Tab-separated table of C-alpha atoms in Angstrom:
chain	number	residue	atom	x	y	z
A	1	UNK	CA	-2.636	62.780	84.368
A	2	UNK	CA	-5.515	61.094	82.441
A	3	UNK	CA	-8.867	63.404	82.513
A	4	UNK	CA	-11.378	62.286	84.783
A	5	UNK	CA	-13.608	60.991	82.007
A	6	UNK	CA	-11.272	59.271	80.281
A	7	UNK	CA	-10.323	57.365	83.666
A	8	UNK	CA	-14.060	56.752	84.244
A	9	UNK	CA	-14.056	55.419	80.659
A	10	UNK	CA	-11.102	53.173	81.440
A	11	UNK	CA	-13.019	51.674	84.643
A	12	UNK	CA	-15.895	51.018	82.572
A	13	UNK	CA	-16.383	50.163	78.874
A	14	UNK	CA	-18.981	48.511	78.347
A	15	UNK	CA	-20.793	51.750	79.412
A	16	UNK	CA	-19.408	53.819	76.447
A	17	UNK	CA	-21.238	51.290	73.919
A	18	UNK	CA	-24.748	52.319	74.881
A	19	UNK	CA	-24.691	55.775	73.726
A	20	UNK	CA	-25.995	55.738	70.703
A	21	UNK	CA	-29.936	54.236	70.058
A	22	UNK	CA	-30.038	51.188	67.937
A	23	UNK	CA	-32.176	52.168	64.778
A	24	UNK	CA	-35.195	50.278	63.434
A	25	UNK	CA	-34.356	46.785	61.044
A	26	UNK	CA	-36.163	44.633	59.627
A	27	UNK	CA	-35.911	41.122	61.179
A	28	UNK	CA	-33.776	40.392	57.889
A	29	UNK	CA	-30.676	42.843	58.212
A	30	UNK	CA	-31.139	42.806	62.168
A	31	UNK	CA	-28.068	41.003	62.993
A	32	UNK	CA	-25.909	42.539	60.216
A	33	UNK	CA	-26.654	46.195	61.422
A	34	UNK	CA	-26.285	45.497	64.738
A	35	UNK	CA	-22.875	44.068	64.535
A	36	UNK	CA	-21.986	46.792	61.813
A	37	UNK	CA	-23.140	49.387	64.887
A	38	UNK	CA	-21.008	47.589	67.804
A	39	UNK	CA	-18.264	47.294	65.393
A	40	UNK	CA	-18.072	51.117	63.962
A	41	UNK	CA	-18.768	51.720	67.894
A	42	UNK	CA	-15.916	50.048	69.248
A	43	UNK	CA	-13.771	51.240	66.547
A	44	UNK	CA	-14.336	55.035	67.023
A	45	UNK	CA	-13.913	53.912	70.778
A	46	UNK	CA	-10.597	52.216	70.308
A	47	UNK	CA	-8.871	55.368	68.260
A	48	UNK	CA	-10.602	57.455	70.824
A	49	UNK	CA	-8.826	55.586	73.698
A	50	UNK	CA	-5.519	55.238	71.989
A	51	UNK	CA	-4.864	58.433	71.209
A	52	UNK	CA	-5.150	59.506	75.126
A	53	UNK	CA	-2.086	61.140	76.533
A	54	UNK	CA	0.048	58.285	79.438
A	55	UNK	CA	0.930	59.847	82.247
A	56	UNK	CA	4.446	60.629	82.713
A	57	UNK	CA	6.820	57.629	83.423
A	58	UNK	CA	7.735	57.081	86.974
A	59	UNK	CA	10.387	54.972	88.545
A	60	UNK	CA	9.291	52.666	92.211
A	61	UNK	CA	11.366	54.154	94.290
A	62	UNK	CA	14.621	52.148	95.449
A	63	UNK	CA	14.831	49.494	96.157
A	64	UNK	CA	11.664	48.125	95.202
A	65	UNK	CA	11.589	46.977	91.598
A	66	UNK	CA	8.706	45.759	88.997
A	67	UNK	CA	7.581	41.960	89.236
A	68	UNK	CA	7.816	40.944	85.622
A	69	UNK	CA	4.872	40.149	83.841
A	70	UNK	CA	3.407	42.337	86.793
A	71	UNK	CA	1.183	44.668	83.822
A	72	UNK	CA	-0.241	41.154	82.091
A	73	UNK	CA	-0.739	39.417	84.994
A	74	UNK	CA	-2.459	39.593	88.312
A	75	UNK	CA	-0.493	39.598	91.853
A	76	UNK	CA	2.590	41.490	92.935
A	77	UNK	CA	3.672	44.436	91.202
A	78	UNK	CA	6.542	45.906	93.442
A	79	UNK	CA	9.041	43.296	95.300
A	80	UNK	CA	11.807	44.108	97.601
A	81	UNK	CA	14.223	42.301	100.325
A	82	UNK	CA	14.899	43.806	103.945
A	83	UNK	CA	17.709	42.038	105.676
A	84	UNK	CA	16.382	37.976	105.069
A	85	UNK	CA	12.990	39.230	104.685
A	86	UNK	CA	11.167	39.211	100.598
A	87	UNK	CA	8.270	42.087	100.555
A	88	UNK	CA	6.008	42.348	97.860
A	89	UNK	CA	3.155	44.507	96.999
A	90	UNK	CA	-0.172	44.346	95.139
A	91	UNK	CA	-2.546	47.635	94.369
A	92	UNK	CA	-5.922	47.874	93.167
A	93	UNK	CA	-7.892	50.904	93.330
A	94	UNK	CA	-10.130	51.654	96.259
A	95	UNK	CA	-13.132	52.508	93.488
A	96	UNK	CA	-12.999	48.524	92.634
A	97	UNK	CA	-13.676	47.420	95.710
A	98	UNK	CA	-16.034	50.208	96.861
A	99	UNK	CA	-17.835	51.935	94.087
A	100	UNK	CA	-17.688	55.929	94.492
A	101	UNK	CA	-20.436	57.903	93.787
A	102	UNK	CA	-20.255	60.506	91.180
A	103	UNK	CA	-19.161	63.039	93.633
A	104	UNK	CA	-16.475	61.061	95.052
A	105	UNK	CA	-15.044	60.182	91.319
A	106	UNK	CA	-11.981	61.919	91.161
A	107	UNK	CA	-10.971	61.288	95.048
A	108	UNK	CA	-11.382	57.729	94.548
A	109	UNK	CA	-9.081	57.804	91.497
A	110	UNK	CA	-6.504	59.128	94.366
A	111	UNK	CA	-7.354	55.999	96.618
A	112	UNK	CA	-5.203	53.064	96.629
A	113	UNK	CA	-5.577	49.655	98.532
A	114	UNK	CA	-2.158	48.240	98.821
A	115	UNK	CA	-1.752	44.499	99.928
A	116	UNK	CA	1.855	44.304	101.409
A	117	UNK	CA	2.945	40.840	102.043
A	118	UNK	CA	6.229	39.923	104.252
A	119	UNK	CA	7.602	36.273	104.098
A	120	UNK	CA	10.794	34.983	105.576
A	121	UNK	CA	12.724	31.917	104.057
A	122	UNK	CA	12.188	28.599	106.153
A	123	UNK	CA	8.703	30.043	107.666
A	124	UNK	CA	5.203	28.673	106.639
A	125	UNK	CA	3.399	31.900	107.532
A	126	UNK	CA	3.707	35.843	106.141
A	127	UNK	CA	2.513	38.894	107.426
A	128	UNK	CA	-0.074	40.631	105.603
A	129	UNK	CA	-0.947	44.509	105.860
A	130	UNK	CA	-3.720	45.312	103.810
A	131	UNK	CA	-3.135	49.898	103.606
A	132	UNK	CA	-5.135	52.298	102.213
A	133	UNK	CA	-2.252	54.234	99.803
A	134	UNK	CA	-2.666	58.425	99.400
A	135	UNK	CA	-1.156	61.284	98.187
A	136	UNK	CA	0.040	62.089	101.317
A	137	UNK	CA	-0.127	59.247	103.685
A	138	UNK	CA	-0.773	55.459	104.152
A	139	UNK	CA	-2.940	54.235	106.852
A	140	UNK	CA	-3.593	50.113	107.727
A	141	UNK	CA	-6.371	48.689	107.842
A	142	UNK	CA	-5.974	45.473	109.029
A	143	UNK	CA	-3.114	42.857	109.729
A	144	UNK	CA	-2.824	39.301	109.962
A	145	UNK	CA	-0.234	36.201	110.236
A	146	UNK	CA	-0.942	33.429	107.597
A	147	UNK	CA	-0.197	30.582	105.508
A	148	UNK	CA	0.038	30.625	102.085
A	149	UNK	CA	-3.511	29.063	101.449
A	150	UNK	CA	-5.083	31.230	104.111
A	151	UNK	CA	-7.294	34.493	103.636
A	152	UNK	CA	-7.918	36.019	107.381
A	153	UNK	CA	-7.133	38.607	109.283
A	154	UNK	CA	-7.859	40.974	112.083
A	155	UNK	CA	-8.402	44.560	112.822
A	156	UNK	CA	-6.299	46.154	115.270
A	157	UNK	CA	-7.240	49.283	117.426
A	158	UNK	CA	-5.743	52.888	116.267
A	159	UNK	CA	-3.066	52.476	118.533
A	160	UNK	CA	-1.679	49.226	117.511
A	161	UNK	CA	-1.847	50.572	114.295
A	162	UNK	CA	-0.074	53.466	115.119
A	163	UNK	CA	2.769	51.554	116.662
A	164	UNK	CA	2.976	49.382	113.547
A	165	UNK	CA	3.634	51.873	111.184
A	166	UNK	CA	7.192	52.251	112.042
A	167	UNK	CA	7.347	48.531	111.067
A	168	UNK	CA	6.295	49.436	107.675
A	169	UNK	CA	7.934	52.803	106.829
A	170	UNK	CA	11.346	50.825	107.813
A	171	UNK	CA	10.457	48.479	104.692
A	172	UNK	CA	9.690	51.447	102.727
A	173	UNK	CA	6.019	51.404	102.672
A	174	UNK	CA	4.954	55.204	102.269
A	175	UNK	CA	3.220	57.660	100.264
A	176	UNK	CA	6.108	58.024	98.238
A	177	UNK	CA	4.690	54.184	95.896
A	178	UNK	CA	1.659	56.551	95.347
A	179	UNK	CA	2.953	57.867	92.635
A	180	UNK	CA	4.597	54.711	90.708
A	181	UNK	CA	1.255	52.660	91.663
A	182	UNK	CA	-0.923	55.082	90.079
A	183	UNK	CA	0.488	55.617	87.131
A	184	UNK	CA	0.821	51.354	86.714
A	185	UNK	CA	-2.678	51.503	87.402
A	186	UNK	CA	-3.691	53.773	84.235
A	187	UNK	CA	-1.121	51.616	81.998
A	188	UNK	CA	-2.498	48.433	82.672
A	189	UNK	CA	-5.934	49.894	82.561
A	190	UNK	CA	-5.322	51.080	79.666
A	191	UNK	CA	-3.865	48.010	77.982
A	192	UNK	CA	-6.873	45.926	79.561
A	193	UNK	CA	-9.223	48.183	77.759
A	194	UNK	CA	-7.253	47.959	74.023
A	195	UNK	CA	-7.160	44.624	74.853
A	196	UNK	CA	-10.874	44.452	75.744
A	197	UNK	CA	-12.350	46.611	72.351
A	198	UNK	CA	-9.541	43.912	70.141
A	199	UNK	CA	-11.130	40.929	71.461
A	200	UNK	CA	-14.950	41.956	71.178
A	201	UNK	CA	-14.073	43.114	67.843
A	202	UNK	CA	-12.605	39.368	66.841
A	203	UNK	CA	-15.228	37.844	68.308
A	204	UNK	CA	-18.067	39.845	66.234
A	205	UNK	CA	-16.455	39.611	63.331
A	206	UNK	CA	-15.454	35.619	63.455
A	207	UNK	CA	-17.110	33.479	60.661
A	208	UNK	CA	-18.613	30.491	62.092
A	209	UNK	CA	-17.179	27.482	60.957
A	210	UNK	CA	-19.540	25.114	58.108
């Protein structure tokens, strides 16, 4: 696994730019050293980031397999069918939604919020569970019946959401995605973040056109 700072780096870039104090120019050579600094800094950034070890590649468990395109794009990353029924999945971390404090760093890391969505061919509406996704467990938030263009939903009490989770586990929503989801996570992180020094970099260096 990625070490804490280099997750927290990951999360936020811009951040690791404003380390170092800009010196004193003259009006003159202000631009030119400034872009020479951002340029040197995103650089050292860049190889920094690039040499960082992946974590270990992990299968989805059967018989849920990668949406493709799922690591360049945004939406579903696992898909699945369950008798006539399609089930896909989208994760974020819990730390986007909800910034941690510094404290709670490395347990939001370990906090997933999983969107599970479960259509039926011929039906305008899907279910949607939106799950909290651990280590060790996966807990539901909230769960609602809509259309394709619709965003709502509704909390149930502890025991409806008790009595749901059968539903779920049946279509293979457990802790074992933790895993596979976290370690997608840190590779498209990661990639979003090459990506992310590459096109600053372009975009400092461009020539304007005469």
């Amino acid at each position: 696994m990625w070490k804490r700072a280099a997750a927290k780096s990951i999360l936020q870039p811009w951040r690791m730019l404003a380390s170092r104090p800009m010196a004193s120019k003259s009006k003159a050579n202000l631009p030119t050293a400034v872009n020479s600094m951002i340029l040197r800094s995103l650089k050292e950034h860049y190889v920094e980031v690039s040499k960082m070890t992946p974590p270990p590649k992990v299968n989805p468990p059967s018989p849920f397999t990668v949406v493709k395109g799922s690591l360049e794009n945004y939406g579903p990353v696992l898909t699945r069918t369950y008798g006539n029924e399609e089930i896909n999945l989208s994760v974020m971390r819990l730390t986007n939604i909800i910034p941690a404090g510094e404290d709670d760093e490395e347990d939001g890391m370990n906090q997933l919020f999983l969107h599970v969505d479960v259509s039926k061919p011929g039906q305008s509406k899907s279910l949607l569970f939106l799950c909290g996704l651990y280590p060790d467990a996966v807990g539901i938030h909230s769960i609602s019946m809509r259309a394709k263009s619709e965003d709502s939903g509704f909390d149930f009490d502890d025991k409806m959401k008790d009595a749901i989770h059968g539903y779920i586990e049946e279509r293979g929503i457990t802790e074992s995605l933790f895993p596979f989801l976290q370690a997608w996570l840190y590779v498209k992180d990661h990639r979003k973040l090459m990506g992310w020094f590459r096109s600053v970099g372009s975009y400092i260096t461009e020539k304007k056109e005469a």
